[in-house]
Short mmCIF file of C-alpha atoms in Angstrom, two decimals:
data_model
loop_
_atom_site.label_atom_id
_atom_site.label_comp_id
_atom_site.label_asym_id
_atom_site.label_seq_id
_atom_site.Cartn_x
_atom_site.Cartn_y
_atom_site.Cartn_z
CA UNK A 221 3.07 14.37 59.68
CA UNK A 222 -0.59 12.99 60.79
CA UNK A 223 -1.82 10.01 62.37
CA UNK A 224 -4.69 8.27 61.47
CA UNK A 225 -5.05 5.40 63.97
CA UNK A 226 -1.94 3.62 63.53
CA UNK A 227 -0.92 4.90 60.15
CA UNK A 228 1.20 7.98 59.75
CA UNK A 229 0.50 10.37 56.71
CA UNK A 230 2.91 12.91 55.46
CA UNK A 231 1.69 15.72 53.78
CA UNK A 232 5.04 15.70 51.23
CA UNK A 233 4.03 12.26 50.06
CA UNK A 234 0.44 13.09 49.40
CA UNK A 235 1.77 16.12 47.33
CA UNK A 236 4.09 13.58 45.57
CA UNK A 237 1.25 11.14 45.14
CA UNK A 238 -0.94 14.01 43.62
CA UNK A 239 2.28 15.18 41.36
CA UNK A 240 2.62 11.87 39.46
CA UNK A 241 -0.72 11.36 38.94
CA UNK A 242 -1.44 14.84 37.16
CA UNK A 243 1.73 15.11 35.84
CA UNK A 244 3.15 11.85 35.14
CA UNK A 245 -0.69 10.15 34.13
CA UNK A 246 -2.01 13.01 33.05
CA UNK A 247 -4.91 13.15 35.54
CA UNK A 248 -7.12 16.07 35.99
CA UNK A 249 -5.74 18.06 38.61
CA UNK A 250 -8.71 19.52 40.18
CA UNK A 251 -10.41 15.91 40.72
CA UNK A 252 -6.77 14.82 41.93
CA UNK A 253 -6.66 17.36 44.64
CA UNK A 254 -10.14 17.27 45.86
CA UNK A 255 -10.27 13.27 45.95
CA UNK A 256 -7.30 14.02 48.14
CA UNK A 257 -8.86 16.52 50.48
CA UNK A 258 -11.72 14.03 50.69
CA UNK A 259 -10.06 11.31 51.37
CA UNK A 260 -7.70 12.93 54.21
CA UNK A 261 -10.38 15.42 55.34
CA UNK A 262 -9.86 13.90 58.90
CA UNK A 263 -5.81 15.68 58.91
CA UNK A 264 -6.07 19.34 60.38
CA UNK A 265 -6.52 22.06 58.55
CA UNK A 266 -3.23 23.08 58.22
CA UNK A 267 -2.08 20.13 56.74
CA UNK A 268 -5.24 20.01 54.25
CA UNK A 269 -3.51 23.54 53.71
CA UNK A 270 -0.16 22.76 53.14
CA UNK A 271 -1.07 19.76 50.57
CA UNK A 272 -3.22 21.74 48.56
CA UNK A 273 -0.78 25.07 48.03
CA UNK A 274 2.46 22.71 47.88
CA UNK A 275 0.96 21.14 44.93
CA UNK A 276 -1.20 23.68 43.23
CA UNK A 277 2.26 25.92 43.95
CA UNK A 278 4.47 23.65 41.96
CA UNK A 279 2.06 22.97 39.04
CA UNK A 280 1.63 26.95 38.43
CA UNK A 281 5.80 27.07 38.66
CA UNK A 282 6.87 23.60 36.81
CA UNK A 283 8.86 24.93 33.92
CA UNK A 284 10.49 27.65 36.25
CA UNK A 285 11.41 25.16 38.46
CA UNK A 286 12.43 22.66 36.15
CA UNK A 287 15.04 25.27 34.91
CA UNK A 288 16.06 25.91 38.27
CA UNK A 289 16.87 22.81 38.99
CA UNK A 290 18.70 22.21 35.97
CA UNK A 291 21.28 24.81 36.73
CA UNK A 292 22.52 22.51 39.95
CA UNK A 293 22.13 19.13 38.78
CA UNK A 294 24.01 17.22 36.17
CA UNK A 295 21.21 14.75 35.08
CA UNK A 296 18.32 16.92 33.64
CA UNK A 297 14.97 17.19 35.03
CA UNK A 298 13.64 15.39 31.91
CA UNK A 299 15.90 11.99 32.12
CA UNK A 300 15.29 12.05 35.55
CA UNK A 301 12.95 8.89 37.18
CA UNK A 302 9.58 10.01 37.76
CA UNK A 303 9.31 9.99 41.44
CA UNK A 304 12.85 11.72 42.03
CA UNK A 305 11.89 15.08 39.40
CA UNK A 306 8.60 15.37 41.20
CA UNK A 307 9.97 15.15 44.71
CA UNK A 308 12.72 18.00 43.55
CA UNK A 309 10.02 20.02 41.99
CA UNK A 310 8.19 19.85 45.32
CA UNK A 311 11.26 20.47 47.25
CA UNK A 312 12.18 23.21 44.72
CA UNK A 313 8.67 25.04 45.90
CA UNK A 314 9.05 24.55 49.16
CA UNK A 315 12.76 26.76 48.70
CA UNK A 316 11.95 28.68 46.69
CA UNK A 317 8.15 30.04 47.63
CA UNK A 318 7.21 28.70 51.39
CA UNK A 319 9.07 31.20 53.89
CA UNK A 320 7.38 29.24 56.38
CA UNK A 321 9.38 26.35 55.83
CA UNK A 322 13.40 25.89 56.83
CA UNK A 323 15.53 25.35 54.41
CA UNK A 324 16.54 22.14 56.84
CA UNK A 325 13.56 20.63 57.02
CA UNK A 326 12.95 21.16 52.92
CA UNK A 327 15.94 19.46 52.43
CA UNK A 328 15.62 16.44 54.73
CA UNK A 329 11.80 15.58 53.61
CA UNK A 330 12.56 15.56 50.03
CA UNK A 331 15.42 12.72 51.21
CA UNK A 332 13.23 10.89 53.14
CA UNK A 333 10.50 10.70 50.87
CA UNK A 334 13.27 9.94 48.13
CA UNK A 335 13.71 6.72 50.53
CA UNK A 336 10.39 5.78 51.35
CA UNK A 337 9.65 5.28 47.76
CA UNK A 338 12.47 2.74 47.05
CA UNK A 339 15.44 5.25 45.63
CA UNK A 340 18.17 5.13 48.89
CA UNK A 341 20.19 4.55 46.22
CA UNK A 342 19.32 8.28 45.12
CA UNK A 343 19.71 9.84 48.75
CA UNK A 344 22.98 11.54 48.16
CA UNK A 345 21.36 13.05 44.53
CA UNK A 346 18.36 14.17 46.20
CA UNK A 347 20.49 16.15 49.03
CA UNK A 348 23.02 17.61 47.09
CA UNK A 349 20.36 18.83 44.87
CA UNK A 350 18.53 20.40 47.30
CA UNK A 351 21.01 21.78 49.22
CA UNK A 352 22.42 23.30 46.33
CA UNK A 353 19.13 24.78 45.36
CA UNK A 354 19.44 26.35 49.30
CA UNK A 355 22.55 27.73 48.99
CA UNK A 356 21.87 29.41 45.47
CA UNK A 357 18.71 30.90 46.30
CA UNK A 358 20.32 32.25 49.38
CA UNK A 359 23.37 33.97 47.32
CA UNK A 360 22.02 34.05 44.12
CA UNK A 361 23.67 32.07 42.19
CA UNK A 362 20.94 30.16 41.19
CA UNK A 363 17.85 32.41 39.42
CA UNK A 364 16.51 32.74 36.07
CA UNK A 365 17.53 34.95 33.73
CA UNK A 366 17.41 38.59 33.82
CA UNK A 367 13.70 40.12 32.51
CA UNK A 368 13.17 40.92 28.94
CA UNK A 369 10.25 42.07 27.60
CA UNK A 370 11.36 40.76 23.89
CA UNK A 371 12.27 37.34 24.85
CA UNK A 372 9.90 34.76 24.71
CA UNK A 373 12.31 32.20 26.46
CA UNK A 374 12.18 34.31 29.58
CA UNK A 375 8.57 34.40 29.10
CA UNK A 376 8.23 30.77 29.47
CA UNK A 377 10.49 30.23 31.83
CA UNK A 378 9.07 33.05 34.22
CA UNK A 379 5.39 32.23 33.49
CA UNK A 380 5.71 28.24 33.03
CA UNK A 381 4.05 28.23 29.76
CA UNK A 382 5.56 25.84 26.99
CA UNK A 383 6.67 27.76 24.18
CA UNK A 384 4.56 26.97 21.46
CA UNK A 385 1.63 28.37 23.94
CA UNK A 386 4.01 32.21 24.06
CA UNK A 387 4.53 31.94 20.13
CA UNK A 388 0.87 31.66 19.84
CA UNK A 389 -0.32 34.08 22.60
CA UNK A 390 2.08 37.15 21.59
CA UNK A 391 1.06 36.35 18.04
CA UNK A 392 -2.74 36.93 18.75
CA UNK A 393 -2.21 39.78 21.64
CA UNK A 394 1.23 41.29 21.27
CA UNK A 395 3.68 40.61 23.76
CA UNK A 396 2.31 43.22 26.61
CA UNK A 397 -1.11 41.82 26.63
CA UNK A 398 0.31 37.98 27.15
CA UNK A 399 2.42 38.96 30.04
CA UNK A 400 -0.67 40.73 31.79
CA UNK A 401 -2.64 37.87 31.22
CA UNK A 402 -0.11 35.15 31.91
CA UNK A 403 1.40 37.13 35.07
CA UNK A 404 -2.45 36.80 36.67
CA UNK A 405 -2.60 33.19 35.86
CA UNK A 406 0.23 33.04 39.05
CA UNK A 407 -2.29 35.11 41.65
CA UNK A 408 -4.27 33.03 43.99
CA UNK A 409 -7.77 32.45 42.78
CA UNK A 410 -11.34 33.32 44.08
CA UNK A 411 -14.53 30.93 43.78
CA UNK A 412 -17.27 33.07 42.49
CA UNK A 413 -20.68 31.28 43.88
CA UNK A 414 -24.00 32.52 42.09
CA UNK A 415 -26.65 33.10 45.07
CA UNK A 416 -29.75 31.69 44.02
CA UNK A 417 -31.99 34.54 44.47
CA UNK A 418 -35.11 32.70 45.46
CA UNK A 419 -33.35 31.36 48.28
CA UNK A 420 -31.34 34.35 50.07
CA UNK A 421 -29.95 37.86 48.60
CA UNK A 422 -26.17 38.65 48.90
CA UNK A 423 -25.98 40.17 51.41
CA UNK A 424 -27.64 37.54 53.54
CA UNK A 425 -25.79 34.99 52.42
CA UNK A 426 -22.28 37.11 53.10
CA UNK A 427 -23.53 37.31 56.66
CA UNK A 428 -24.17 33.15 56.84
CA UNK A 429 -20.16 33.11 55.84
CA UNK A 430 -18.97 35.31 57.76
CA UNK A 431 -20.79 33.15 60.60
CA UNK A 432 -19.72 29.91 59.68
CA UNK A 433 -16.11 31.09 59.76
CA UNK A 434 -16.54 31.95 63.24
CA UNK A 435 -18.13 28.66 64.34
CA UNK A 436 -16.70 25.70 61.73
CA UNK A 437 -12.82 24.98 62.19
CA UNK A 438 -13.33 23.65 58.23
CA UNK A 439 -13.65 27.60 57.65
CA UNK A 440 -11.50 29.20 59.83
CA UNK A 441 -9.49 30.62 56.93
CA UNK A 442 -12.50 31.52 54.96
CA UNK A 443 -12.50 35.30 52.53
CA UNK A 444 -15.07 36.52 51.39
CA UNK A 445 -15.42 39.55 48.83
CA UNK A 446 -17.52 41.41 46.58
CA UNK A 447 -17.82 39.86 43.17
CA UNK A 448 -15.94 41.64 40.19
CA UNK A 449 -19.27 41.62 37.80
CA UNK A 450 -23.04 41.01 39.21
CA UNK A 451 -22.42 41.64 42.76
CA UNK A 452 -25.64 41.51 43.39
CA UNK A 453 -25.90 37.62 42.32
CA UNK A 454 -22.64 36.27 43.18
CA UNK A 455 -19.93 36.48 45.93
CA UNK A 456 -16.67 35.53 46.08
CA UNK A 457 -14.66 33.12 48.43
CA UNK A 458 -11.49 31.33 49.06
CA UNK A 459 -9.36 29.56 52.02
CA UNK A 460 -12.29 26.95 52.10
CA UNK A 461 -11.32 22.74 51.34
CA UNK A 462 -14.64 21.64 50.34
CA UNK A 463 -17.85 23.34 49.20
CA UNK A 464 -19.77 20.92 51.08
CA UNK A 465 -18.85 22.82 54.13
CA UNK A 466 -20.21 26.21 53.15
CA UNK A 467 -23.50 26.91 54.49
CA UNK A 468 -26.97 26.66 52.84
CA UNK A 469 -25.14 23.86 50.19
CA UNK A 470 -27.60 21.30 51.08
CA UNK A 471 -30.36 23.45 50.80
CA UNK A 472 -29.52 24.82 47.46
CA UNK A 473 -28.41 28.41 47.78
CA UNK A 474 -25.82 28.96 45.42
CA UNK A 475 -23.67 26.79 42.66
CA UNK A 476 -20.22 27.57 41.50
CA UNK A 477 -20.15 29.93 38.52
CA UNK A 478 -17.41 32.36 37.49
CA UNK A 479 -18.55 36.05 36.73
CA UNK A 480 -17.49 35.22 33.21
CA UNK A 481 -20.04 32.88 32.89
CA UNK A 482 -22.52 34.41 33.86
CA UNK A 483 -21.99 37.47 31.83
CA UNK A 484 -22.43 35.28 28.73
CA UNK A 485 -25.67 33.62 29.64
CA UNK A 486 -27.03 37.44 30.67
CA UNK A 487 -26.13 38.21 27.33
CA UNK A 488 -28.47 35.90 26.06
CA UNK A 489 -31.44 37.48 27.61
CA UNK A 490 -33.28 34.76 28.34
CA UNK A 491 -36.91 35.59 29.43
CA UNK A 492 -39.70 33.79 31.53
CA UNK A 493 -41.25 30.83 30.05
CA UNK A 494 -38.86 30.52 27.20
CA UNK A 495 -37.28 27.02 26.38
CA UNK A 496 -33.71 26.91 26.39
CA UNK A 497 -31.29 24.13 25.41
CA UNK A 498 -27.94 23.77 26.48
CA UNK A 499 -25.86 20.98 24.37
CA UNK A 500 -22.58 20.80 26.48
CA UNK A 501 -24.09 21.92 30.07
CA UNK A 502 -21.78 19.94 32.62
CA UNK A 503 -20.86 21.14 35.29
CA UNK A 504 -24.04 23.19 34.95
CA UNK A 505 -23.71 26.14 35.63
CA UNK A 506 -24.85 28.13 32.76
CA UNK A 507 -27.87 26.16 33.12
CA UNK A 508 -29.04 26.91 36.48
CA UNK A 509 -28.59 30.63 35.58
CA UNK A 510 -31.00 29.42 32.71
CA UNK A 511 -33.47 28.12 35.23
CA UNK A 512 -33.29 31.11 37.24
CA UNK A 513 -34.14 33.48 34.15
CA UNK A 514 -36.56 31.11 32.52
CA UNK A 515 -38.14 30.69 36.14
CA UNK A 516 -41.07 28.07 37.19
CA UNK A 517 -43.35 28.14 33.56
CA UNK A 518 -39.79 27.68 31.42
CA UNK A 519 -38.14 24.23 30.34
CA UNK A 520 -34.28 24.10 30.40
CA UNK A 521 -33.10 21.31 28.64
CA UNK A 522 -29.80 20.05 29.71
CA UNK A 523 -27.40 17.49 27.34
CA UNK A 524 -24.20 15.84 28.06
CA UNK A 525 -22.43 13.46 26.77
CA UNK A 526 -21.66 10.92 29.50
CA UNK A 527 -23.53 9.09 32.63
CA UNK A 528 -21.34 10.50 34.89
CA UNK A 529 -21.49 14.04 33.63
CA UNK A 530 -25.42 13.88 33.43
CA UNK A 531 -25.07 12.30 37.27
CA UNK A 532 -23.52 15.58 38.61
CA UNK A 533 -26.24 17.99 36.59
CA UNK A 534 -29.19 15.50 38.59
CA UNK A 535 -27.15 16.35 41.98
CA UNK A 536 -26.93 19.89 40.81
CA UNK A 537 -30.71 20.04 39.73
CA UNK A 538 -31.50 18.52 43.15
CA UNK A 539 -29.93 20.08 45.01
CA UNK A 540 -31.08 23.50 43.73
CA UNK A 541 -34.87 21.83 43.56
CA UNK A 542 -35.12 23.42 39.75
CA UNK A 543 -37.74 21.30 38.31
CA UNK A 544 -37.91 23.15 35.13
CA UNK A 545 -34.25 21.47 33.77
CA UNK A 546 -34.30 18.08 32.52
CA UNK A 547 -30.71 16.85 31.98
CA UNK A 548 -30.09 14.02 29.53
CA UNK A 549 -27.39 11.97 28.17
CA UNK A 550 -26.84 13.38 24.73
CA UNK A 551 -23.54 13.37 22.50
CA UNK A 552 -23.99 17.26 20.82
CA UNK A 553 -22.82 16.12 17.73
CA UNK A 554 -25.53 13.41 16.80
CA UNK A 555 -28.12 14.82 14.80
CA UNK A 556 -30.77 16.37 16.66
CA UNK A 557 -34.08 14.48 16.62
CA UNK A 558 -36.36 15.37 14.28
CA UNK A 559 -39.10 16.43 16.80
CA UNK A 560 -36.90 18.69 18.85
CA UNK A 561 -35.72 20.87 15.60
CA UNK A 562 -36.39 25.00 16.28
CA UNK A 563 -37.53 23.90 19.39
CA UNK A 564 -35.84 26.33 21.69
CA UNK A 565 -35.76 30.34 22.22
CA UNK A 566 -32.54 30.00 23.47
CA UNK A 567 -29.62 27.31 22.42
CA UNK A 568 -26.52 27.62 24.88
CA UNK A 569 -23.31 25.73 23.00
CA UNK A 570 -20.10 26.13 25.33
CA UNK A 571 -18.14 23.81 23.49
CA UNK A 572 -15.45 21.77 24.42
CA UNK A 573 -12.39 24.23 24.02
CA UNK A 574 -8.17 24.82 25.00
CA UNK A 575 -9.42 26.19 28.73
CA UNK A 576 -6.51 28.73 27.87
CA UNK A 577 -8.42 31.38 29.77
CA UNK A 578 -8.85 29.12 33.04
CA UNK A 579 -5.15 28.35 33.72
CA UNK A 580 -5.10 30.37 36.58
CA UNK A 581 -7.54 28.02 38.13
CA UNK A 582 -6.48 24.96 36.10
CA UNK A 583 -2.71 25.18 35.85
CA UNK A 584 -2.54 21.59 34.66
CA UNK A 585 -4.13 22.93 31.08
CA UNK A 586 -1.21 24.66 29.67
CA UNK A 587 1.19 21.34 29.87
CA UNK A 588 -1.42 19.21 28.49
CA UNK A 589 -2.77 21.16 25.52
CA UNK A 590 -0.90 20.68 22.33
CA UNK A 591 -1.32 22.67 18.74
CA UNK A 592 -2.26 19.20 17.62
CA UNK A 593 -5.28 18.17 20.06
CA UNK A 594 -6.83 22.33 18.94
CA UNK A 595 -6.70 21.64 15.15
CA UNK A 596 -8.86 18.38 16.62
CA UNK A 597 -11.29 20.49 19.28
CA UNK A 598 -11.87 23.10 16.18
CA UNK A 599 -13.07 20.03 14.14
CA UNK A 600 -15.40 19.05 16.90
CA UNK A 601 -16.39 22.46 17.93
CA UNK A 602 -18.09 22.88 14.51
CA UNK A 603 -19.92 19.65 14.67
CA UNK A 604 -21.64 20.23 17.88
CA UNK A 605 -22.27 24.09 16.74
CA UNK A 606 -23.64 22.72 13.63
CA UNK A 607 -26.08 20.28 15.57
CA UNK A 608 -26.69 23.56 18.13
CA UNK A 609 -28.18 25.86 15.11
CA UNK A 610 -30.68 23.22 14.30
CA UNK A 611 -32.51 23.39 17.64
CA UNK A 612 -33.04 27.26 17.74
CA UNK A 613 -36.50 28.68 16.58
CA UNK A 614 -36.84 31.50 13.66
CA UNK A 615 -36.06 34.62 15.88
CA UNK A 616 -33.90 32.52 18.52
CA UNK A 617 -31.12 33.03 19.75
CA UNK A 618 -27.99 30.97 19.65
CA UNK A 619 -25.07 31.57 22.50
CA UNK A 620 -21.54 30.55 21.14
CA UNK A 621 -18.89 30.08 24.47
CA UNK A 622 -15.36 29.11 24.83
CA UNK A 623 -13.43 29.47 28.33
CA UNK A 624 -10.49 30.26 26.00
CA UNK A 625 -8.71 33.46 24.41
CA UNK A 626 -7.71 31.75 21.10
CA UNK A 627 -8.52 33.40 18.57
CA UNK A 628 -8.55 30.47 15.90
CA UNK A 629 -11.25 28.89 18.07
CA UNK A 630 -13.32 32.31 18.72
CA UNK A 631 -13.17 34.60 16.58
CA UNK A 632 -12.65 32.23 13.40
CA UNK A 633 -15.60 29.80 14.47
CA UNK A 634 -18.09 33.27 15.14
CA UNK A 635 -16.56 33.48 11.05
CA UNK A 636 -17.68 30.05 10.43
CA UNK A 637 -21.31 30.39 11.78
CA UNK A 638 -22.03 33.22 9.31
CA UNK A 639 -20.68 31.30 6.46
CA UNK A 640 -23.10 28.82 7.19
CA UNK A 641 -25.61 31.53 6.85
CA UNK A 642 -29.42 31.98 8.54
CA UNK A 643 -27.51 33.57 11.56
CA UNK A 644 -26.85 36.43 12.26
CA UNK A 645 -24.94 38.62 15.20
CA UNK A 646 -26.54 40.54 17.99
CA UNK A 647 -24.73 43.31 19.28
CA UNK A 648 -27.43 44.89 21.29
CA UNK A 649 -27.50 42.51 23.33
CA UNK A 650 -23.71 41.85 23.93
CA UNK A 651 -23.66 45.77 24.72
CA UNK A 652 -26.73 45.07 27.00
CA UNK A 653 -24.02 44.30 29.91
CA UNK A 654 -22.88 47.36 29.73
CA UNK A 655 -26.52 48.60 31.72
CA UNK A 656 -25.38 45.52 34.16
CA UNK A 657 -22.28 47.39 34.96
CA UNK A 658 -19.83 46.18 33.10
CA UNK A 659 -17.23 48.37 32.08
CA UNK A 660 -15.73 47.38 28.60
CA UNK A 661 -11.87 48.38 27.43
CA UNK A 662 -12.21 50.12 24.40
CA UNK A 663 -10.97 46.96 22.04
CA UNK A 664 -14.13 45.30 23.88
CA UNK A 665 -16.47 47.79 22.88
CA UNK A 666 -15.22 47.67 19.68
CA UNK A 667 -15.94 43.92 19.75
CA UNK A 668 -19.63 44.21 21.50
CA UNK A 669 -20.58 46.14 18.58
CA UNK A 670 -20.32 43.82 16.30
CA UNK A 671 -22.11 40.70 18.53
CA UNK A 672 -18.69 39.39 20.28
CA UNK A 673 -16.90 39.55 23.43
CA UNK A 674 -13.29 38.45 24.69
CA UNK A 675 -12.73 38.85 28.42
CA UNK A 676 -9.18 38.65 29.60
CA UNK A 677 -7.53 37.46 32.53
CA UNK A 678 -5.53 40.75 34.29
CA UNK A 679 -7.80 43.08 32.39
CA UNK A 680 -10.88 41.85 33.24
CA UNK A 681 -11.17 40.86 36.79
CA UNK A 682 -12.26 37.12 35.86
CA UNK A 683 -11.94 33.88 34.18
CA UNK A 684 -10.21 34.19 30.39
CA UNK A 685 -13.74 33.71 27.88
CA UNK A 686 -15.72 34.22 24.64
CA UNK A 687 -18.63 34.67 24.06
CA UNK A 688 -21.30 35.47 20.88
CA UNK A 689 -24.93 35.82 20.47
CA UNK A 690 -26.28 35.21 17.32
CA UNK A 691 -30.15 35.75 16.07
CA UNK A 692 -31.80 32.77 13.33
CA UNK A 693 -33.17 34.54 10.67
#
């Protein structure tokens, strides 16, 4: 519990509040838990701390603990109301995963909290569930089912990922490859920051971090490592609330961008001077690594298709004083004015996509994706790719991305782009990151010599992505 003047917060019900709203409304659960970090930034930092793991914890473990909970309790998880399954799931956690936290006290929040929302008539439900939970965690008798490596129930259960999502998965990769990439969707993820390296070098910038977590009690749990792929334009961080409190943000030293990223947009090679467009460009990053490589005499054109999204690319642009990107409000699959045809030397199209390869950063994806809504993202991933083609120049280059490992919208769309002909793939450079230090498995190399690239969560230490480069003819 805080105090803020007269009013007393509790961490559990802010977790609670944060649970129905991504779960329950479907809300985007990274804007859900930073609105909440915002709005409570004045509660100490352990209590910022125990919010955001509490609830980031139980949407990583949902199914599991769904099925845990099922095992005690006579009314199922799924019939249950709302704010009773959510405050179980959170108490579940808490049990199960937060040593830190008596059994006792578990127990007794997840009643209160069961009260203080209107349900005393639920008290006695919400305790015996809970204490049962206690008491068969602590002998046993309540666990999930014994490992095995052919079962795709245990898979979902043990990894939280709906079944359709395994079926699909151990279809494309084989069964071994899923559980390596589904097992590091559970480890705690970095933020990879790209240093803007007209502002300060790595190294530098470590050192201002390393600082700041001396001297700011916002950073006192700061880490700060190496990055995985281009350390010498990135570093990585966690234990931070807001990004607002790192140094040099106001002045523009780095963005967010995962390694992943920015492997992709390396791959496109984009020079200095050259005009690059990038159709789906919100958050940004992939074009402020544009701005960087087409420097002070290029033009990075930046499209979105909404105010707001165009709003954060201005702050971004700002912020990072590039004056060569012009962001615009722009649906990608309008027809691309007749002026601005072959226009660019470089076309970036990340397209709208699953996310299946962000989930460890996202865990709110895998619930919310259904087979249905990718048949629908396939349609509109060829519309905007078809608008993309018709801004690149004879001799351009054309950068197909996804921030997913499904195949049917990688591979089969790279499939679809040569049908279409007047494009063709460049595996030079794809196999250019290789002289960047990357290190390729040898089913990757196999795929960078043809113009493609899949990097995979557990076997590549970064984000799940796709990328292609293609060359107009």
């Amino acid at each position: 519990m805080a105090r803020n003047g007269n009013q007393t917060v509790s961490v559990r019900e802010l977790a609670l509040e944060a649970m129905l709203s991504i779960i329950e409304k479907e809300e985007n659960a990274s804007v859900v838990i930073k609105e909440t970090l915002v709005k409570y930034q004045y509660l100490p930092k352990e209590d910022r701390a125990f919010f955001k793991r509490l609830t980031q914890g139980t949407l990583e473990h949902l199914l599991e603990l769904d099925y845990l909970i099922n095992q005690v309790s006579k009314t199922k998880v799924k019939k249950m109301k709302p704010v009773i399954r959510n405050i179980l799931r959170l108490g579940a956690y808490q049990l199960k995963y937060m040593d830190a936290v008596p059994d006792r006290a578990a127990c007794n929040e997840a009643v209160n909290l069961a009260v203080k929302k209107g349900f005393s008539g639920l008290r006695g439900f919400v305790n015996g569930v809970m204490r049962s939970l206690a008491r068969g965690f602590l002998d046993g008798s309540v666990a999930l089912m014994e490992p095995d490596s052919k079962s795709l129930d245990w898979l979902s259960i043990r990894y939280s990922m709906p079944m359709w999502l395994c079926e699909r998965c151990t279809r494309q990769y084989g069964i071994e490859m899923t559980e390596t990439f589904f097992q590091s969707f559970l480890a705690e993820s970095y933020t990879t920051l790209h240093i803007s390296q007209s502002k300060i070098k790595v190294d530098a910038y470590e050192k201002l971090l390393l600082e700041a977590k001396k001297n700011s009690p916002y950073l006192s749990g700061l880490q700060v490592k190496k990055a995985a792929y281009l350390a010498e334009q990135a570093v990585r961080i966690k234990g931070y609330d807001l990004l607002e409190d790192l140094p040099g943000y106001e002045e523009g030293m780095f963005w967010v961008q995962d390694e992943s990223s920015m492997l992709a947009v390396a791959a496109a090679c984009i020079k200095p001077g050259q005009t690059v467009v990038d159709v789906c460009a919100a958050p940004g990053g992939k074009s402020l690594l544009a701005c960087e490589y087409a420097g002070k005499n290029g033009l990075v054109h930046s499209f979105d298709v909404s105010e707001a999204k165009v709003e954060r690319l201005n702050e971004n642009k700002e912020r990072m004083n590039f004056l060569m990107m012009t962001p615009k409000v722009r649906d990608a699959r309008r027809a691309v004015p007749h002026e601005e045809l072959a226009c660019a030397d470089v076309v970036i199209a990340d397209v709208p996509c699953s996310g299946l390869g962000v989930i460890g950063k996202k865990a709110d994806i895998r619930y919310k994706i259904k087979p249905e809504s990718i048949r629908s993202l396939i349609t509109l991933q060829r519309e905007i790719l078809s608008n993309a083609m018709t801004y690149v120049k004879p001799g351009g280059i054309l950068l197909f991305s996804t921030c997913t490992i499904n195949k049917e919208e990688n591979e089969a769309n790279v499939e679809w782009i040569l049908k279409q002909g007047g494009f063709s793939l460049q595996p030079d450079q794809v196999c250019y990151l290789t002289k960047l230090g990357f290190l390729p498995e040898p089913w990757q190399e196999e795929q960078m010599k043809k113009g493609y690239l899949t990097l995979i969560p557990g076997i590549n230490d970064c984000d799940g992505f796709f990328f292609a480069c293609f060359r107009r003819e």
